[in-house]
Structures are given as structure tokens and as C-alpha cells.
Amino acid sequence: MDISFVIEKFILVVILFGLSLVIAMYSTYAERKVAAFLQDRLGPDRAGPAGMFQPLADGLKMFMKEEIIPTDSNKWLFMVGPGLAMLTACIGTAVIPWGSPINVGGRIIPLQVTDINVGVLYIFGVVSLSVYGVMIGGWASNNKYSLLSAIRAASQNISYEVAMGLSIIALLLVTNTLSLKEIVENQHGWHWNVLYQPLGFILFIVCAFAETNRAPFDLPECETELIGGYHTEYSSMKLGFYLFAEYINMFVSSAVMSTLYFGGYNYPGMDWVLIYTGPVIAPLIGTAVLFAKIFAFIFFFMWVRWTIPRFRYDQLMHLGWKILMPLAIANVIITGLVIAIVEKF
Amino acid sequence: MEPLTSKKKVLIQKPLTFAERIYLPALGKGLAITISHFFKKEATIRYPEVQREMSINWRGMHSLKRDEDGKERCTACGLCALSCPAEAITMIAAERKPEEKDLYREEKYASVYEINMLRCIFCGLCEEACPKEAIYLDGPIVPSDYLRKDFIYGKDKLVEQPLVKK
Ligand code: SF4
Ligand code: SF4
């Protein structure tokens, strides 16, 4: 392993980390703006031009707030909770291919931190881990509401992971690989997976909403029943971490959806652009396209949040186990059948 | 129980149709409604810079009026304080000295006149009670402030600016 490889990866990691944080920061701003526009309001517009500095002001406020650790809480776990939520949210970006490899003077730099051959499983594992931050925080707070919310989050995540996993299996039948890089490359030239797996995509996006605890599945933090949910007892930057982790999760799952179903950095006319702009600019355009897709998904997350009300808990379980799971199984069977028939004839 | 009127409507909950049960069409409809609002003009008025147009009988901050010679009209009769349902007005009366003839119209005047803007409900009864047409609620919105004591407006804030002699 030569030193330039390490430097290359290091730079990429730092950029990705910073980018996730900045995007999460501005997602909070975007959320408020989108909410406002959908409700015929203006949203924050005082801090800086069009309120651009609002996230900075919010962050500053979070830092200045008094830090309260409840006396009866489990202090160690209470502090680990938000850190874990943040950590699991951030490491998901490592396997996503952010663009086709850049060719700088013969040296090929892949725009992906690491291409592990089970990338999909890795993403899956990271997403499942993310519930630990919520659970540990909720349990350590020693508060009935937090505990209830933590239990809800856990059972919700487990329920929806099943359907999500099954919809991924159908996708893998189509792609024949678990490596995200190859999945993206296979989608080159309008072979986007969403065209082959429309039902699978719908199942996946519903599950993604549930896994990221976004409305209409934001039961762990529903104010009417559980005050703040698992972060009721949290204050200052610990609370900030939890809120932040939610937005990073949203960013990562948008990236995963764009990668798995919407062709990642592929876009129509890509080969033509590659010929005319050269091997350095073209991949970067691809990255920009990927980010456009991601932002579209983030906007969709917000749009849905300000449209539909929250599910009741029994409805949530009903949807997860009795509707999504059978549909996902049917999807796997149909996909398998179709593939078998196509290969036979 | 016997129905009291003949206007009775029995509601029967129909089972949901398939389209309603799969939820997605309704979801699409909802999303279409919200996105249509995305492009509507927002109703917000950016308050301090832009002000809403008030109706002609809008009641805002009080002002203590002067007469055509620039003398204060109020005679500290206390009727406004008496009529005030929120007990927001207090005043101290004083007798006019001969050299103050140009300042006050009547022989008795209010040396201190205070309205607590946090108590006031802007009902306008003080305006109606005044026999001297000395108080009107024709000012702007009372601005916000940080301390309670700053909401007690004295004569410095209430009395109209003196007329400029032409
Ligand atoms: S407007 Fe009404 S409440 Fe206010 S000072 Fe006058 S009488 Fe009192
Ligand atoms: S404002 Fe009018 S009612 Fe009130 S004390 Fe003065 S003269 Fe009397």
C-alpha cells in the first residue's frame, strides 16, 4: 500500500464527512423552508441573506445551552447514546460510489472510499445499528417516555428491516452482485433498477422512511404521546447530535436509494459528455448528478413529512408485517420466475 | 331516546374500496395538494419592514392630544382611569401656574400620566370617556421590549409632538 493511496482515501473521507455534516446542517434549514413554502409561509429569513446563516445560529444556540444530565440516569450510556447515533449515521457513506473513477494523468482515483464486495449488506448492517443510538439513549435517560419511545423505535426498525431486506433480495436477483460499484455500473445507459423493480422500489422507500424515523413513521418522537420521545431528557449539543443524526440518516438513505434504484452517478448522454469534457470533469459531473438525485430524494422526504399525518402504532405494525412483507415476498417470487423464464428462452 | 327533530341522518361506515386501501392514490393526491401550495404566494407580512394596512377604526397606541394652540388638552379629571376595565391608567394631577398658561389648556393638568401597555387591552373606553377629547388610540402597534418597566409609558411617550408654529 503506497502512501499516496492513504492520502487519497484520507482526503476523500474528510470531504465526505464534512459534506455529510454540511448537508445535514442545511437540511435542517431546507426542512424549515420547505415546510414554510408548503404552508404558504416564508420560513427563516432573518439570519443572513434569505436566512442562509440560520443553521449556524441554531448550532450556536445548541452549544450555548446548559448541559443537563439527569441524576438518576445511567451517565455513561447517556453520553454514549448521541455519539453512537452520530457515528452510525456517518459511516454509511463509506461504500457509496460517488462518481466514476477520475483519471488524473494515468492515475485512476475511485470516488468511493472502499468497494467491499458486500456493500449492500454493509449498508444494511449500518442502518440496523442506527437504532442502537436511539435505544441506548432512551434507556439511559431513565424516563418512561424515553423508554417507550426507544422500544417503539426498536420494534419499528426490526419490523421494517424484514420487508426492506426482502425488497433488496429481489434487487439482487436482478443485479447479480452485492457490490455497490458494480450495481451502479450495471445501470449504465438507462438500465436503472427502478424500471425493473418498481414494486421493490416502492417497498424500499416506504421502509427507508420507517428506518430513518421520518414522518409518517416518526412514532419514536411523536410529541402528542411521548413528549420528545427518546431525546426528552437530552439538552444542548447531545440533543443536537440526535437531531443531526436524523438528517444524516436521511442523506445516506437518499444516497442509497439513488445508487440502488436510480442509477447512481449515471445520467443520459454520459458517454457523449465523457468524450467532450475529458476524464476529470466528466466524473465530477456524474457526482453532481448523483447529488441532484440525492437532493430530490431529500426534498421528497420533506414533502411527505408535511403532507401526511403520522400512523397509529397498530397501523404501523399492520403495514409492516401484513402488507409490506407479503408484497416483498411476492416481489421476490415474481422476479425469480421472470428471470428464470427469460434465461430459459 | 326519541329524536327531537326529524332531521336525522344515519351514517354507515362503508368498507374501504381497494383504491382507498392501498393508500397510494390518496397519498399522491395529498402530495399534489401540498406541492400546489409550494408555488402559491405566501401570506406572510415581513412585519417591521412591511406593515399591514389597518382598518380606519384600528386602535393602537394612545396619544395625548394638544389643542390648536399646542396646549395639552388633558385636565386630569380621571375619567379615563375610571372607565378603564384593565386599570391601566394612573395619573397625578397638578395645578397650573400662571407662567404655564401656554402649556396646559385647563387650570388643572396631569403632571404624571402613565399607561401600562401590558395591562391595556386596547378597548378604547378611555377615548370614549374623555370629556376633553384629549386621548386617542391612533398610534402604531405598541413595540415589544425586554423589561416590564419599559412598558409603562409616561407622558414623554404619550403626549403628541408640539405643533410647529408657521
Ligand atoms: S384602551 Fe381600554 S384598557 Fe387601554 S387604557 Fe384605554 S380604557 Fe384602559
Ligand atoms: S385623558 Fe381625558 S378623561 Fe383622561 S384624565 Fe385627561 S381629560 Fe380626563
Coordinates of C-alpha atoms and ligand atoms in Angstrom, one line a residue:
Chain A
M1 CA 0.0 0.0 0.0
D2 CA 1.7 3.2 -1.1
I3 CA 1.4 6.5 0.7
S4 CA -0.5 8.3 -2.0
F5 CA -3.3 5.7 -1.6
V6 CA -3.6 6.6 2.0
I7 CA -3.6 10.3 1.3
E8 CA -6.2 9.8 -1.4
K9 CA -8.5 7.9 0.8
F10 CA -7.9 10.3 3.7
I11 CA -8.9 13.3 1.6
L12 CA -12.0 11.5 0.4
V13 CA -13.1 10.6 3.9
V14 CA -12.6 14.1 5.2
I15 CA -14.5 15.5 2.2
L16 CA -17.3 13.0 2.7
F17 CA -17.5 13.6 6.4
G18 CA -17.6 17.4 6.0
L19 CA -20.1 17.1 3.2
S20 CA -22.4 14.9 5.3
L21 CA -22.3 17.4 8.1
V22 CA -22.9 20.4 5.9
I23 CA -25.7 18.7 4.1
A24 CA -27.3 17.7 7.3
M25 CA -26.9 21.2 8.6
Y26 CA -28.5 22.7 5.6
S27 CA -31.2 20.0 5.6
T28 CA -32.5 21.5 8.8
Y29 CA -32.7 24.8 7.1
A30 CA -34.2 23.3 4.0
E31 CA -36.7 21.4 6.1
R32 CA -37.9 24.7 7.6
K33 CA -38.0 26.4 4.3
V34 CA -39.9 23.6 2.6
A35 CA -42.3 23.3 5.4
A36 CA -42.9 27.1 5.2
F37 CA -43.4 27.1 1.4
L38 CA -45.8 24.2 1.6
Q39 CA -47.8 26.1 4.1
D40 CA -47.7 29.4 2.3
R41 CA -45.2 30.9 4.7
L42 CA -41.7 32.3 4.3
G43 CA -39.7 30.4 6.8
P44 CA -36.5 31.6 8.4
D45 CA -35.2 34.7 6.5
R46 CA -33.6 36.9 9.1
A47 CA -30.1 35.5 9.6
G48 CA -28.2 36.4 6.6
P49 CA -29.5 36.6 3.0
A50 CA -32.7 34.6 2.8
G51 CA -31.8 33.1 6.2
M52 CA -28.8 31.3 5.0
F53 CA -27.0 31.5 8.3
Q54 CA -29.9 30.1 10.3
P55 CA -28.2 26.7 10.7
L56 CA -25.1 28.4 12.2
A57 CA -27.3 30.3 14.6
D58 CA -29.1 27.1 15.5
G59 CA -25.9 25.3 16.1
L60 CA -24.5 28.2 18.2
K61 CA -27.7 28.1 20.3
M62 CA -27.3 24.4 20.8
F63 CA -23.7 24.8 22.0
M64 CA -24.7 27.6 24.4
K65 CA -27.5 25.7 26.1
E66 CA -27.0 24.3 29.5
E67 CA -26.0 20.6 29.6
I68 CA -28.2 18.6 31.8
I69 CA -27.6 15.0 32.7
P70 CA -30.5 13.6 34.9
T71 CA -29.2 12.4 38.3
D72 CA -30.9 9.0 38.0
S73 CA -29.7 8.3 34.5
N74 CA -27.0 5.9 33.5
K75 CA -24.4 8.6 32.9
W76 CA -22.0 6.6 30.8
L77 CA -24.7 5.3 28.4
F78 CA -26.5 8.6 28.4
M79 CA -23.4 10.1 26.9
V80 CA -22.7 7.2 24.5
G81 CA -26.2 7.4 23.0
P82 CA -25.9 10.5 20.9
G83 CA -22.3 9.7 19.9
L84 CA -23.4 6.3 18.7
A85 CA -26.3 7.7 16.7
M86 CA -23.9 10.2 15.1
L87 CA -21.3 7.5 14.4
T88 CA -23.6 5.0 12.8
A89 CA -25.2 7.8 10.7
C90 CA -21.8 8.9 9.3
I91 CA -20.1 5.6 8.4
G92 CA -22.8 4.7 5.9
T93 CA -21.3 7.0 3.3
A94 CA -18.1 4.9 3.0
V95 CA -19.3 2.3 0.5
I96 CA -21.4 4.6 -1.8
P97 CA -19.7 5.2 -5.2
W98 CA -19.9 9.0 -5.5
G99 CA -18.8 9.0 -9.1
S100 CA -17.0 7.1 -11.8
P101 CA -13.2 6.9 -11.2
I102 CA -11.3 10.1 -12.1
N103 CA -8.3 9.6 -14.4
V104 CA -5.6 12.2 -13.5
G105 CA -2.7 11.7 -15.8
G106 CA -2.9 8.0 -15.9
R107 CA -3.6 7.6 -12.2
I108 CA -7.1 6.3 -11.5
I109 CA -8.7 7.6 -8.4
P110 CA -12.0 5.9 -7.5
L111 CA -14.6 8.2 -6.0
Q112 CA -15.5 5.7 -3.4
V113 CA -13.9 5.2 0.0
T114 CA -14.0 1.4 -0.2
D115 CA -15.6 -1.0 -2.6
I116 CA -16.3 -4.0 -0.4
N117 CA -17.9 -6.9 -2.2
V118 CA -20.8 -7.0 0.2
G119 CA -21.6 -3.2 0.1
V120 CA -25.3 -3.7 0.2
L121 CA -25.0 -5.8 3.3
Y122 CA -22.7 -3.3 4.9
I123 CA -25.2 -0.5 4.4
F124 CA -27.8 -2.8 5.8
G125 CA -25.8 -3.5 8.9
V126 CA -25.1 0.2 9.5
V127 CA -28.7 1.1 9.1
S128 CA -29.7 -1.6 11.6
L129 CA -27.0 -0.3 14.0
S130 CA -28.5 3.1 13.9
V131 CA -31.3 2.1 16.2
Y132 CA -28.8 1.4 19.0
G133 CA -28.2 5.1 19.5
V134 CA -31.9 5.7 20.0
M135 CA -32.3 2.6 22.2
I136 CA -29.3 3.3 24.4
G137 CA -30.2 7.0 24.8
G138 CA -33.8 6.2 25.6
W139 CA -33.0 3.5 28.1
A140 CA -30.2 5.5 29.8
S141 CA -32.5 8.5 30.3
N142 CA -34.4 6.7 33.0
N143 CA -37.6 8.2 31.8
K144 CA -40.8 6.4 31.0
Y145 CA -41.4 8.3 27.8
S146 CA -37.9 7.8 26.5
L147 CA -38.0 4.1 27.3
L148 CA -41.4 3.7 25.5
S149 CA -40.0 5.6 22.5
A150 CA -36.9 3.5 22.5
I151 CA -38.9 0.3 22.5
R152 CA -41.0 1.7 19.7
A153 CA -38.0 2.6 17.6
A154 CA -36.5 -0.9 18.1
S155 CA -39.6 -2.8 17.2
Q156 CA -40.4 -0.5 14.2
N157 CA -36.9 -0.9 12.8
I158 CA -36.9 -4.7 13.2
S159 CA -40.3 -4.9 11.5
Y160 CA -39.4 -2.8 8.6
E161 CA -35.9 -4.3 8.1
V162 CA -37.6 -7.5 7.1
A163 CA -39.5 -6.0 4.3
M164 CA -36.5 -3.9 3.3
G165 CA -34.3 -7.0 3.2
L166 CA -36.7 -8.8 1.0
S167 CA -37.0 -6.0 -1.4
I168 CA -33.2 -5.9 -1.6
I169 CA -33.2 -9.6 -2.3
A170 CA -35.4 -9.1 -5.4
L171 CA -33.0 -6.3 -6.4
L172 CA -30.0 -8.6 -6.1
L173 CA -31.7 -11.2 -8.3
V174 CA -31.7 -8.5 -11.0
T175 CA -28.2 -7.2 -10.4
N176 CA -26.4 -10.4 -9.5
T177 CA -23.9 -8.6 -7.3
L178 CA -23.7 -7.2 -3.8
S179 CA -21.0 -4.6 -4.6
L180 CA -22.5 -1.1 -4.9
K181 CA -19.9 -0.2 -7.5
E182 CA -21.0 -2.9 -9.8
I183 CA -24.6 -2.3 -9.2
V184 CA -24.1 1.3 -10.3
E185 CA -22.1 0.3 -13.3
N186 CA -24.7 -2.2 -14.4
Q187 CA -27.2 0.6 -14.5
H188 CA -25.3 2.5 -17.2
G189 CA -27.4 3.6 -20.1
W190 CA -30.9 3.7 -18.9
H191 CA -30.9 0.3 -17.2
W192 CA -32.0 1.9 -14.0
N193 CA -33.1 -0.7 -11.5
V194 CA -36.3 1.2 -10.7
L195 CA -37.5 0.3 -14.2
Y196 CA -37.0 -3.4 -13.4
Q197 CA -38.1 -3.3 -9.8
P198 CA -40.9 -0.7 -9.5
L199 CA -42.6 -2.5 -6.7
G200 CA -39.4 -3.2 -5.0
F201 CA -38.5 0.4 -5.1
I202 CA -41.9 1.5 -3.5
L203 CA -41.4 -1.1 -0.7
F204 CA -37.8 0.1 -0.2
I205 CA -38.7 3.8 0.0
V206 CA -41.5 3.1 2.5
C207 CA -39.1 1.1 4.6
A208 CA -36.5 3.8 4.3
F209 CA -39.0 6.3 5.7
A210 CA -39.6 3.9 8.6
E211 CA -35.9 3.2 9.2
T212 CA -35.0 6.9 9.3
N213 CA -37.9 7.6 11.7
R214 CA -39.3 10.2 9.4
A215 CA -42.9 11.2 9.1
P216 CA -45.3 9.4 8.7
F217 CA -43.4 6.8 10.7
D218 CA -41.9 9.2 13.3
L219 CA -43.5 7.3 16.2
P220 CA -40.4 7.3 18.4
E221 CA -40.6 11.0 18.7
C222 CA -44.3 11.8 18.4
E223 CA -44.9 14.8 20.6
T224 CA -48.5 14.2 21.4
E225 CA -47.8 10.9 23.2
L226 CA -44.2 10.8 24.2
I227 CA -43.1 14.5 24.6
G228 CA -39.8 14.4 22.8
G229 CA -39.5 10.6 22.6
Y230 CA -36.1 9.2 23.2
H231 CA -34.5 12.7 23.4
T232 CA -36.8 14.1 26.0
E233 CA -34.1 14.2 28.6
Y234 CA -31.4 15.5 26.3
S235 CA -30.3 19.0 26.1
S236 CA -27.6 21.1 24.5
M237 CA -25.4 19.5 21.8
K238 CA -26.4 16.0 22.8
L239 CA -29.9 16.8 21.6
G240 CA -28.3 18.5 18.6
F241 CA -26.4 15.2 17.8
Y242 CA -29.7 13.3 17.8
L243 CA -31.4 15.7 15.5
F244 CA -28.4 15.9 13.3
A245 CA -28.1 12.1 13.1
E246 CA -31.6 12.0 11.8
Y247 CA -30.7 14.3 8.9
I248 CA -27.5 12.5 8.1
N249 CA -29.5 9.3 8.0
M250 CA -31.9 10.9 5.6
F251 CA -29.0 11.9 3.4
V252 CA -27.4 8.5 3.5
S253 CA -30.7 6.7 2.7
S254 CA -31.3 9.1 -0.2
A255 CA -27.8 8.3 -1.4
V256 CA -28.5 4.6 -1.1
M257 CA -31.8 4.9 -3.0
S258 CA -30.3 6.9 -5.8
T259 CA -27.5 4.3 -6.0
L260 CA -29.5 1.2 -5.9
Y261 CA -32.5 2.2 -7.9
F262 CA -31.8 5.4 -9.8
G263 CA -28.5 4.7 -11.5
G264 CA -26.2 6.5 -9.0
Y265 CA -24.0 8.8 -11.0
N266 CA -25.3 7.6 -14.3
Y267 CA -27.2 10.0 -16.5
P268 CA -28.4 10.0 -20.1
G269 CA -25.8 11.2 -22.5
M270 CA -22.9 10.3 -20.2
D271 CA -20.6 8.8 -22.8
W272 CA -21.0 11.8 -25.0
V273 CA -20.1 14.1 -22.1
L274 CA -17.1 11.9 -21.3
I275 CA -15.7 12.4 -24.8
Y276 CA -16.1 16.1 -24.9
T277 CA -15.0 17.1 -21.4
G278 CA -12.3 14.7 -20.6
P279 CA -11.7 12.1 -17.8
V280 CA -11.5 14.6 -14.9
I281 CA -14.5 16.8 -15.5
A282 CA -16.9 14.1 -16.6
P283 CA -16.8 12.0 -13.4
L284 CA -17.4 15.2 -11.4
I285 CA -20.5 16.0 -13.5
G286 CA -21.6 12.5 -12.6
T287 CA -21.1 13.3 -9.0
A288 CA -23.1 16.4 -9.4
V289 CA -25.9 14.4 -11.0
L290 CA -25.8 11.9 -8.1
F291 CA -26.1 14.8 -5.7
A292 CA -29.0 16.2 -7.6
K293 CA -30.8 12.9 -7.3
I294 CA -30.0 12.8 -3.6
F295 CA -31.4 16.3 -3.0
A296 CA -34.5 15.3 -4.9
F297 CA -35.0 12.5 -2.5
I298 CA -34.3 14.6 0.5
F299 CA -36.9 17.1 -0.8
F300 CA -39.3 14.1 -1.2
F301 CA -38.7 13.1 2.4
M302 CA -39.7 16.6 3.5
W303 CA -42.6 16.9 1.1
V304 CA -44.1 13.7 2.5
R305 CA -43.4 14.9 6.1
W306 CA -45.5 18.0 5.6
T307 CA -48.3 16.2 3.8
I308 CA -49.4 13.1 5.6
P309 CA -50.1 12.6 9.3
R310 CA -48.4 10.1 11.5
F311 CA -49.6 6.4 11.5
R312 CA -51.0 4.9 14.7
Y313 CA -48.8 2.3 16.2
D314 CA -51.0 -0.6 15.3
Q315 CA -51.4 0.7 11.8
L316 CA -47.6 0.8 11.6
M317 CA -47.2 -2.8 12.6
H318 CA -50.1 -3.8 10.4
L319 CA -48.5 -2.1 7.4
G320 CA -45.1 -3.6 8.1
W321 CA -45.9 -7.2 8.8
K322 CA -49.2 -7.8 6.9
I323 CA -48.8 -5.7 3.8
L324 CA -45.2 -4.9 3.1
M325 CA -43.8 -8.3 3.9
P326 CA -46.2 -10.4 1.8
L327 CA -45.7 -7.9 -1.0
A328 CA -42.0 -8.1 -0.8
I329 CA -42.1 -11.9 -0.8
A330 CA -44.4 -11.9 -3.8
N331 CA -42.0 -9.5 -5.5
V332 CA -39.1 -11.9 -4.9
I333 CA -41.1 -14.8 -6.3
I334 CA -42.2 -12.9 -9.4
T335 CA -38.8 -11.6 -10.0
G336 CA -37.3 -15.0 -9.7
L337 CA -39.9 -16.5 -12.0
V338 CA -39.4 -13.8 -14.7
I339 CA -35.6 -14.2 -14.6
A340 CA -35.9 -18.0 -14.8
I341 CA -38.2 -17.7 -17.8
V342 CA -36.1 -15.1 -19.6
E343 CA -33.0 -17.2 -19.1
K344 CA -34.7 -20.3 -20.3
F345 CA -36.0 -18.9 -23.6
Chain B
M1 CA -84.1 8.3 23.1
E2 CA -86.8 9.8 20.9
P3 CA -85.2 12.0 18.3
L4 CA -86.0 15.6 19.0
T5 CA -86.1 16.6 15.3
S6 CA -87.0 14.9 12.1
K7 CA -83.6 15.9 10.7
K8 CA -81.8 12.6 11.2
K9 CA -79.1 11.1 9.1
V10 CA -77.8 7.7 9.8
L11 CA -74.2 7.3 8.9
I12 CA -73.0 3.9 7.8
Q13 CA -69.3 3.4 7.6
K14 CA -68.7 1.8 4.2
P15 CA -65.8 -0.6 3.8
L16 CA -62.9 0.9 2.1
T17 CA -62.5 0.3 -1.6
F18 CA -59.4 -1.3 -2.9
A19 CA -58.0 2.1 -4.2
E20 CA -58.5 3.5 -0.7
R21 CA -56.9 0.6 1.0
I22 CA -53.7 0.6 -0.9
Y23 CA -53.3 4.2 0.3
L24 CA -51.0 5.3 -2.5
P25 CA -53.6 7.2 -4.7
A26 CA -54.7 9.2 -1.6
L27 CA -51.0 9.8 -0.9
G28 CA -50.5 11.1 -4.4
K29 CA -53.5 13.4 -4.1
G30 CA -52.2 14.8 -0.8
L31 CA -48.8 15.4 -2.3
A32 CA -50.3 17.2 -5.2
I33 CA -52.2 19.5 -2.9
T34 CA -49.2 20.4 -0.8
I35 CA -46.9 20.9 -3.9
S36 CA -49.5 23.3 -5.4
H37 CA -49.1 25.4 -2.2
F38 CA -45.4 25.4 -2.8
F39 CA -46.0 27.8 -5.8
K40 CA -48.6 30.0 -4.2
K41 CA -47.8 33.4 -2.9
E42 CA -47.0 33.3 0.7
A43 CA -49.3 35.1 3.2
T44 CA -46.5 36.3 5.4
I45 CA -46.1 40.0 6.0
R46 CA -42.5 40.8 7.0
Y47 CA -43.6 42.9 9.9
P48 CA -41.2 45.6 10.9
E49 CA -40.3 46.4 7.3
V50 CA -43.8 45.9 5.8
Q51 CA -46.8 46.8 7.7
R52 CA -50.3 45.5 7.3
E53 CA -52.9 48.1 6.3
M54 CA -55.0 48.8 9.3
S55 CA -58.7 49.5 9.2
I56 CA -59.8 53.1 9.9
N57 CA -61.1 52.3 13.3
W58 CA -58.0 50.4 14.3
R59 CA -57.0 51.1 17.9
G60 CA -53.2 51.3 18.5
M61 CA -51.0 53.2 20.9
H62 CA -52.6 56.1 22.8
S63 CA -51.6 59.7 22.2
L64 CA -52.4 62.6 24.4
K65 CA -53.6 65.4 22.2
R66 CA -52.8 69.1 22.1
D67 CA -55.3 71.8 21.1
E68 CA -54.8 74.1 18.1
D69 CA -52.5 76.4 20.2
G70 CA -50.3 73.5 21.1
K71 CA -51.6 73.3 24.7
E72 CA -52.2 69.9 26.3
R73 CA -55.9 69.1 26.4
C74 CA -56.0 66.7 29.4
T75 CA -57.3 68.1 32.6
A76 CA -56.6 65.1 34.8
C77 CA -60.2 64.5 35.6
G78 CA -59.5 60.8 35.9
L79 CA -62.5 59.7 33.9
C80 CA -60.3 57.6 31.6
A81 CA -58.7 55.8 34.5
L82 CA -62.2 55.2 36.0
S83 CA -63.6 53.8 32.8
C84 CA -60.6 51.6 32.1
P85 CA -61.5 48.0 32.6
A86 CA -57.9 46.9 32.8
E87 CA -56.9 49.6 35.3
A88 CA -54.0 50.5 33.1
I89 CA -54.1 54.3 33.6
T90 CA -52.7 56.2 36.6
M91 CA -52.1 59.9 36.9
I92 CA -51.2 62.6 39.3
A93 CA -52.9 66.0 38.9
A94 CA -51.3 69.4 39.5
E95 CA -52.4 73.0 39.4
R96 CA -51.3 75.1 36.5
K97 CA -49.0 78.0 37.4
P98 CA -49.7 81.4 35.7
E99 CA -46.5 81.1 33.7
E100 CA -47.5 77.7 32.3
K101 CA -50.6 79.2 30.6
D102 CA -49.3 78.2 27.1
L103 CA -48.5 74.7 28.1
Y104 CA -51.9 73.5 29.5
R105 CA -55.3 74.4 28.4
E106 CA -57.1 73.9 31.7
E107 CA -56.2 75.1 35.2
K108 CA -55.7 71.5 36.3
Y109 CA -53.4 69.2 34.4
A110 CA -51.8 65.8 34.7
S111 CA -48.2 66.2 35.9
V112 CA -47.8 62.4 35.6
Y113 CA -49.8 60.4 33.2
E114 CA -48.9 56.7 32.8
I115 CA -50.4 53.8 30.9
N116 CA -49.3 50.3 31.5
M117 CA -49.2 48.9 28.0
L118 CA -49.0 45.3 29.3
R119 CA -52.4 45.8 31.1
C120 CA -54.1 47.8 28.4
I121 CA -56.4 45.7 26.2
F122 CA -56.9 48.5 23.7
C123 CA -60.6 48.6 24.2
G124 CA -60.8 52.3 23.6
L125 CA -63.0 53.1 26.5
C126 CA -60.6 55.8 27.7
E127 CA -61.0 57.5 24.4
E128 CA -64.8 57.4 24.8
A129 CA -64.8 58.6 28.4
C130 CA -62.7 61.6 27.9
P131 CA -64.7 64.8 28.0
K132 CA -61.8 66.9 26.7
E133 CA -61.1 64.8 23.6
A134 CA -57.6 64.5 25.0
I135 CA -56.8 60.9 24.4
Y136 CA -57.0 58.9 21.2
L137 CA -55.8 55.4 20.3
D138 CA -54.5 56.4 16.9
G139 CA -50.9 55.4 17.2
P140 CA -49.0 52.4 15.8
I141 CA -48.6 48.9 17.3
V142 CA -47.0 49.1 20.7
P143 CA -43.5 47.8 20.2
S144 CA -42.1 44.9 22.1
D145 CA -39.5 45.3 24.8
Y146 CA -37.4 43.3 27.3
L147 CA -38.4 44.7 30.7
R148 CA -41.8 45.1 32.3
K149 CA -40.9 48.6 33.5
D150 CA -40.3 49.7 29.9
F151 CA -44.0 49.1 29.1
I152 CA -45.2 51.8 31.4
Y153 CA -45.5 54.7 29.1
G154 CA -45.2 58.1 30.6
K155 CA -46.1 61.5 29.2
D156 CA -42.8 61.6 27.3
K157 CA -44.0 58.8 25.0
L158 CA -47.8 59.6 25.1
V159 CA -48.1 63.3 24.5
E160 CA -48.2 64.4 20.9
Q161 CA -45.3 66.3 19.5
P162 CA -45.8 70.1 19.9
L163 CA -47.2 71.9 16.8
V164 CA -44.6 73.6 14.7
K165 CA -45.5 77.3 14.6
K166 CA -45.7 78.5 11.0
Ligands
SF4_1 S1 -57.8 51.4 25.8 FE1 -59.1 50.4 27.4 S2 -57.7 49.2 28.5 FE2 -56.4 50.6 27.4 S3 -56.1 52.3 28.7 FE3 -57.9 52.8 27.5 S4 -59.6 52.1 28.7 FE4 -57.8 51.2 29.5
SF4_2 S1 -57.4 62.0 29.2 FE1 -59.4 62.8 29.2 S2 -60.5 61.5 30.6 FE2 -58.4 61.1 31.0 S3 -57.8 62.5 32.6 FE3 -57.3 63.6 30.7 S4 -59.2 64.8 30.3 FE4 -59.8 63.2 31.8

